[in-house]
Short mmCIF file of C-alpha atoms in Angstrom, two decimals:
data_model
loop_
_atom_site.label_atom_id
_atom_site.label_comp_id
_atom_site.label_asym_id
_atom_site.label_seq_id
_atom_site.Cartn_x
_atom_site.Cartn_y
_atom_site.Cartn_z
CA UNK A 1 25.99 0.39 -15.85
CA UNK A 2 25.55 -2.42 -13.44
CA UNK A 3 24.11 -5.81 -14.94
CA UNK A 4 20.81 -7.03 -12.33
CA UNK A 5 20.53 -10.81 -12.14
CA UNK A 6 17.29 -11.71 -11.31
CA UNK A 7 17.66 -15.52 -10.19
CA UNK A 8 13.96 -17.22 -8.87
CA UNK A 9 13.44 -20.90 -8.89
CA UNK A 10 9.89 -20.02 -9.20
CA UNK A 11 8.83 -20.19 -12.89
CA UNK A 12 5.64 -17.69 -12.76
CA UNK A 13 7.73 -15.49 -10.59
CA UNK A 14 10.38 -15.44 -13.46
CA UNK A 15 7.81 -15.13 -16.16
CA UNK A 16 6.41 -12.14 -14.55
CA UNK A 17 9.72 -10.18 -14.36
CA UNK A 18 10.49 -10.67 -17.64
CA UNK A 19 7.76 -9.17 -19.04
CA UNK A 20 7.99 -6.39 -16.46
CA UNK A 21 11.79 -6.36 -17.12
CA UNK A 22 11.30 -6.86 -21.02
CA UNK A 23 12.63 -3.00 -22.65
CA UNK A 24 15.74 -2.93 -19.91
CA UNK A 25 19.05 -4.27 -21.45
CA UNK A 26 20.83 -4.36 -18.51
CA UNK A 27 18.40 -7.10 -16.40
CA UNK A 28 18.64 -10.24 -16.94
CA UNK A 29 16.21 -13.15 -15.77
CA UNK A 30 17.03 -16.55 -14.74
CA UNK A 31 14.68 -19.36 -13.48
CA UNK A 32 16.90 -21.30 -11.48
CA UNK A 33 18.75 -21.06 -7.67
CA UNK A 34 21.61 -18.01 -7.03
CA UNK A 35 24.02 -21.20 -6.62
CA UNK A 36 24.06 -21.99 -10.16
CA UNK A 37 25.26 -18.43 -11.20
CA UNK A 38 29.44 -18.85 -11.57
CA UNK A 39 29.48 -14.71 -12.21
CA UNK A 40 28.38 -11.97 -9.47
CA UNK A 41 29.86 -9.34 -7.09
CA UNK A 42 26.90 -9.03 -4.86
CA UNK A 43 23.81 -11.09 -3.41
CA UNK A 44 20.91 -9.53 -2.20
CA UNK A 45 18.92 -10.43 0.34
CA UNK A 46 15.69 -10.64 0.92
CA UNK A 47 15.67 -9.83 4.63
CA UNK A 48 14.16 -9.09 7.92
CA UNK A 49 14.62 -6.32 10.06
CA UNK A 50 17.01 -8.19 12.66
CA UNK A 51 18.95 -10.42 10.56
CA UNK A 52 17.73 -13.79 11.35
CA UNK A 53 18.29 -15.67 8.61
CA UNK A 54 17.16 -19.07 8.91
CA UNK A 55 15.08 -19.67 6.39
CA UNK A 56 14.30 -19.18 2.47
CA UNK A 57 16.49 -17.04 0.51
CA UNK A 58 18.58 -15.72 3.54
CA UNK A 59 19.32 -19.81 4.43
CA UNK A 60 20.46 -20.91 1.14
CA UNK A 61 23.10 -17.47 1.45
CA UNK A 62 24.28 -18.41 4.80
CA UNK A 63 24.65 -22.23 3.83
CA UNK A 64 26.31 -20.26 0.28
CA UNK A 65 28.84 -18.00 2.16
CA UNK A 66 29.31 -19.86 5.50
CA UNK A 67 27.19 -19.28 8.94
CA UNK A 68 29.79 -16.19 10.24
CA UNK A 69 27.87 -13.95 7.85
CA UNK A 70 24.59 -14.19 9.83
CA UNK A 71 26.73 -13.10 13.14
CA UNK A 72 28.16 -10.46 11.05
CA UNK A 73 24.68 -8.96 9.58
CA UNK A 74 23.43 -9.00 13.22
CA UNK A 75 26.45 -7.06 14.87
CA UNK A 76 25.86 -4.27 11.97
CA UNK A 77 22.13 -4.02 13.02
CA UNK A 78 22.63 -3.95 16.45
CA UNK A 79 25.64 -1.08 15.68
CA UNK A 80 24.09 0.88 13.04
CA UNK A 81 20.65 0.66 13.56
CA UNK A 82 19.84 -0.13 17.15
CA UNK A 83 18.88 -3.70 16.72
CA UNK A 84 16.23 -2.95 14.01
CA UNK A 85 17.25 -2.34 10.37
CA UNK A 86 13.97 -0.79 8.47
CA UNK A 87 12.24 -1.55 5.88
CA UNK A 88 13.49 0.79 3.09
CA UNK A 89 17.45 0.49 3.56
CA UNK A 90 20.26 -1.22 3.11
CA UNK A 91 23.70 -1.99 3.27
CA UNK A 92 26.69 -3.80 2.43
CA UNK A 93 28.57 -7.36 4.02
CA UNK A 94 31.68 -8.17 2.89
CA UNK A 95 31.29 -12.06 2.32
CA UNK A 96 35.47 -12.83 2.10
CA UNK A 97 34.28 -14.53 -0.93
CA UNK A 98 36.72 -13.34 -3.77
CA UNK A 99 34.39 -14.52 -6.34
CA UNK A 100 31.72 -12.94 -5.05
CA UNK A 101 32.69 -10.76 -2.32
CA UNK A 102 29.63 -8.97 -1.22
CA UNK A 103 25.85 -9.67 0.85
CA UNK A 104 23.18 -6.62 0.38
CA UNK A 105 21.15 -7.11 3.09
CA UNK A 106 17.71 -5.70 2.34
CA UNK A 107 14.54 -6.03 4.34
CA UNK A 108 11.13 -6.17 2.55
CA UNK A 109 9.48 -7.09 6.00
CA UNK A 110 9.97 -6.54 9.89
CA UNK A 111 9.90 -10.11 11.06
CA UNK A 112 8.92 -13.19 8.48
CA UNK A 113 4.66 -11.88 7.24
CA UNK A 114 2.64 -11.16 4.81
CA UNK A 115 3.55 -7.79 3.09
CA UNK A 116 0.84 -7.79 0.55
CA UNK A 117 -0.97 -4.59 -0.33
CA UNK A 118 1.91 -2.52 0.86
CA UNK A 119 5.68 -1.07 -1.24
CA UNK A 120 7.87 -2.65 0.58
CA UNK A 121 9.37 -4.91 -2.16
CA UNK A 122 9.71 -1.31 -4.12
CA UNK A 123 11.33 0.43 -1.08
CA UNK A 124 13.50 -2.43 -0.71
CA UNK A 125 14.41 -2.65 -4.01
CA UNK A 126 15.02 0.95 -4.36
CA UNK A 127 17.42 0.84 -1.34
CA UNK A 128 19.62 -1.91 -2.61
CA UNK A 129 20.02 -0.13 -6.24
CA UNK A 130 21.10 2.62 -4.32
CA UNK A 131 23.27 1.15 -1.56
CA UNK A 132 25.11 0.04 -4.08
CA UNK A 133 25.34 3.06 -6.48
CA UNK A 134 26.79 4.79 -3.55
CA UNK A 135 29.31 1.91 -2.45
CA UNK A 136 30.25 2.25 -6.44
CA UNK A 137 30.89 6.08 -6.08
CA UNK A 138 33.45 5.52 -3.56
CA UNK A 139 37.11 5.36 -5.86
CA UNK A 140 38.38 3.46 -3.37
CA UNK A 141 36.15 0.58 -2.87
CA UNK A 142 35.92 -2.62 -5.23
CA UNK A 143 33.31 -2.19 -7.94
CA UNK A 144 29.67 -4.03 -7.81
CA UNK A 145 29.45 -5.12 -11.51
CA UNK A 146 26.80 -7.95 -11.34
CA UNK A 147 23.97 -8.07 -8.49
CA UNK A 148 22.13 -11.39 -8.12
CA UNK A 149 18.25 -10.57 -6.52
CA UNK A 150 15.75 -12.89 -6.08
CA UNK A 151 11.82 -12.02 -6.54
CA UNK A 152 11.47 -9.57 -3.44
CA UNK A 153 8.48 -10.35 -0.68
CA UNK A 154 7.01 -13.62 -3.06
CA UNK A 155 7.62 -15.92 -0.45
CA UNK A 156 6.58 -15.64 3.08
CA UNK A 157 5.51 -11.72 1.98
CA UNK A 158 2.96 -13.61 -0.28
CA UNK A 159 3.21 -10.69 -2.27
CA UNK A 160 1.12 -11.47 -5.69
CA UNK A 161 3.98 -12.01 -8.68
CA UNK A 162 3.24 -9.43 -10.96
CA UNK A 163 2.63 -7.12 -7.77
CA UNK A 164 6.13 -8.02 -6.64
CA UNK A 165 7.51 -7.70 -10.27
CA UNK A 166 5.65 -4.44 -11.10
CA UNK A 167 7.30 -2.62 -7.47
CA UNK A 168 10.97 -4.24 -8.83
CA UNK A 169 10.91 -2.98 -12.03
CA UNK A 170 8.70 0.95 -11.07
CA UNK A 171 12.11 0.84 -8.62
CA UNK A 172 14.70 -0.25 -11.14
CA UNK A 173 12.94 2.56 -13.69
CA UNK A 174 13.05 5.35 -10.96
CA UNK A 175 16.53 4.27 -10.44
CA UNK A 176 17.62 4.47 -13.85
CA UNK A 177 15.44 7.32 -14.58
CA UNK A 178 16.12 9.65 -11.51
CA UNK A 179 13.78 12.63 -10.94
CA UNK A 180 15.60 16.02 -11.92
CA UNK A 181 12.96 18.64 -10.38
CA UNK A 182 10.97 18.06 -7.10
CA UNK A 183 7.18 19.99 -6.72
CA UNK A 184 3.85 18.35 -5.57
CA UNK A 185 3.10 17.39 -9.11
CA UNK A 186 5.84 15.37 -9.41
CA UNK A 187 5.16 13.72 -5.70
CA UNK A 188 2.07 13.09 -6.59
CA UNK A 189 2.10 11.37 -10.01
CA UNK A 190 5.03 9.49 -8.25
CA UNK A 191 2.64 8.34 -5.48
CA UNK A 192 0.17 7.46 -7.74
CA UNK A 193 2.40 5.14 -10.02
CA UNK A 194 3.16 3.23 -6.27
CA UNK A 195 -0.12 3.08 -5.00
CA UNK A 196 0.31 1.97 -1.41
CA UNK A 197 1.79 3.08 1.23
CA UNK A 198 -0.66 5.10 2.43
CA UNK A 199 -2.56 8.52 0.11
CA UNK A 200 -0.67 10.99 2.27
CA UNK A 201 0.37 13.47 -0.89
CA UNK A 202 -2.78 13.54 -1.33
CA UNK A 203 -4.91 15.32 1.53
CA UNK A 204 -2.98 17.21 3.79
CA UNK A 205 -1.80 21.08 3.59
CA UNK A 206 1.12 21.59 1.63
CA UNK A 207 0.74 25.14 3.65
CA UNK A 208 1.95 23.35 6.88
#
């Protein structure tokens, strides 16, 4: 099992996640910067849809890992995903920093706004813990042991901390704790624990 780092220099932030965080073993909280952790395979972060990263979080990587990466995160958008990555993936940038050798570049937002009252910082945050899961399957890639994350949409999102915290960990639980049937009940209790996004689930024919 992967260890998750979550690194925030914001103290509420960091007392929020570990009380959200509190019954999983594997997550670990730190109030401090993403610098000051020596050990980690993989950084996520906290993106926008087109890879401008020239501010926050997705600064203090670039100044981290050198200004090529931003060039490099932008030619993968504009390749994989037409010039606009969504909200709800991710994927993978090889840093060609041995130490820590990898960049999961994650959008909670479209361009830098307010994402409050929305799931984005659970899509997100689903997406990475996937992205990587997969990259991890693969026998012949190099193994993701330790991912550093920093609170998701707290920032410019303004998202509220516990909202932000609650989305991480409801993500990191569904992760852990995958769903082994699919009907409408389960779709619908699972829509219910998210609460936004929208109530469709709810009132359309399942006929259709």
């Amino acid at each position: 099992m992967m260890e998750l780092i979550l690194v925030d220099p914001i103290l509420a932030l960091c007392n929020h996640l570990r009380k959200a965080f509190e019954k999983h073993e594997h997550v670990k909280i730190i109030h401090g910067y993403f610098e000051a952790v020596e050990e980690f395979d993989c950084m996520v972060s906290a993106a926008n849809s087109f890879g401008l990263m020239d501010g926050g979080v997705d600064l203090a990587i670039i100044n981290f890992f050198g200004h090529q990466l931003e060039k490099q995160v932008q030619e993968y958008i504009i390749a994989q995903y037409f010039g606009e990555q969504p909200v709800g993936t991710c994927f993978l940038i090889e840093t060609g920093n041995e130490k820590h050798p990898f960049v999961a570049h994650t959008p909670t937002m479209r361009i830098p706004m307010t994402i409050h009252g929305t799931d984005n910082v659970y899509l997100a945050m689903k997406a990475m813990l996937e992205t990587i899961w997969h990259h991890n399957q693969k026998a012949e890639t190099q193994k993701i042991k330790r991912v550093v994350c920093p609170g998701l949409g707290t920032a410019t999102g303004k998202m509220p901390y516990a909202e932000a915290a609650r989305q991480m960990q409801l993500a990191y639980a569904n992760f852990i704790s995958p769903i082994e049937r699919i009907n409408w009940d389960v779709a619908g209790k699972r829509q219910l624990a998210i609460r936004y996004g929208g109530n469709l689930g709810f009132n359309f024919d399942t006929e259709g």
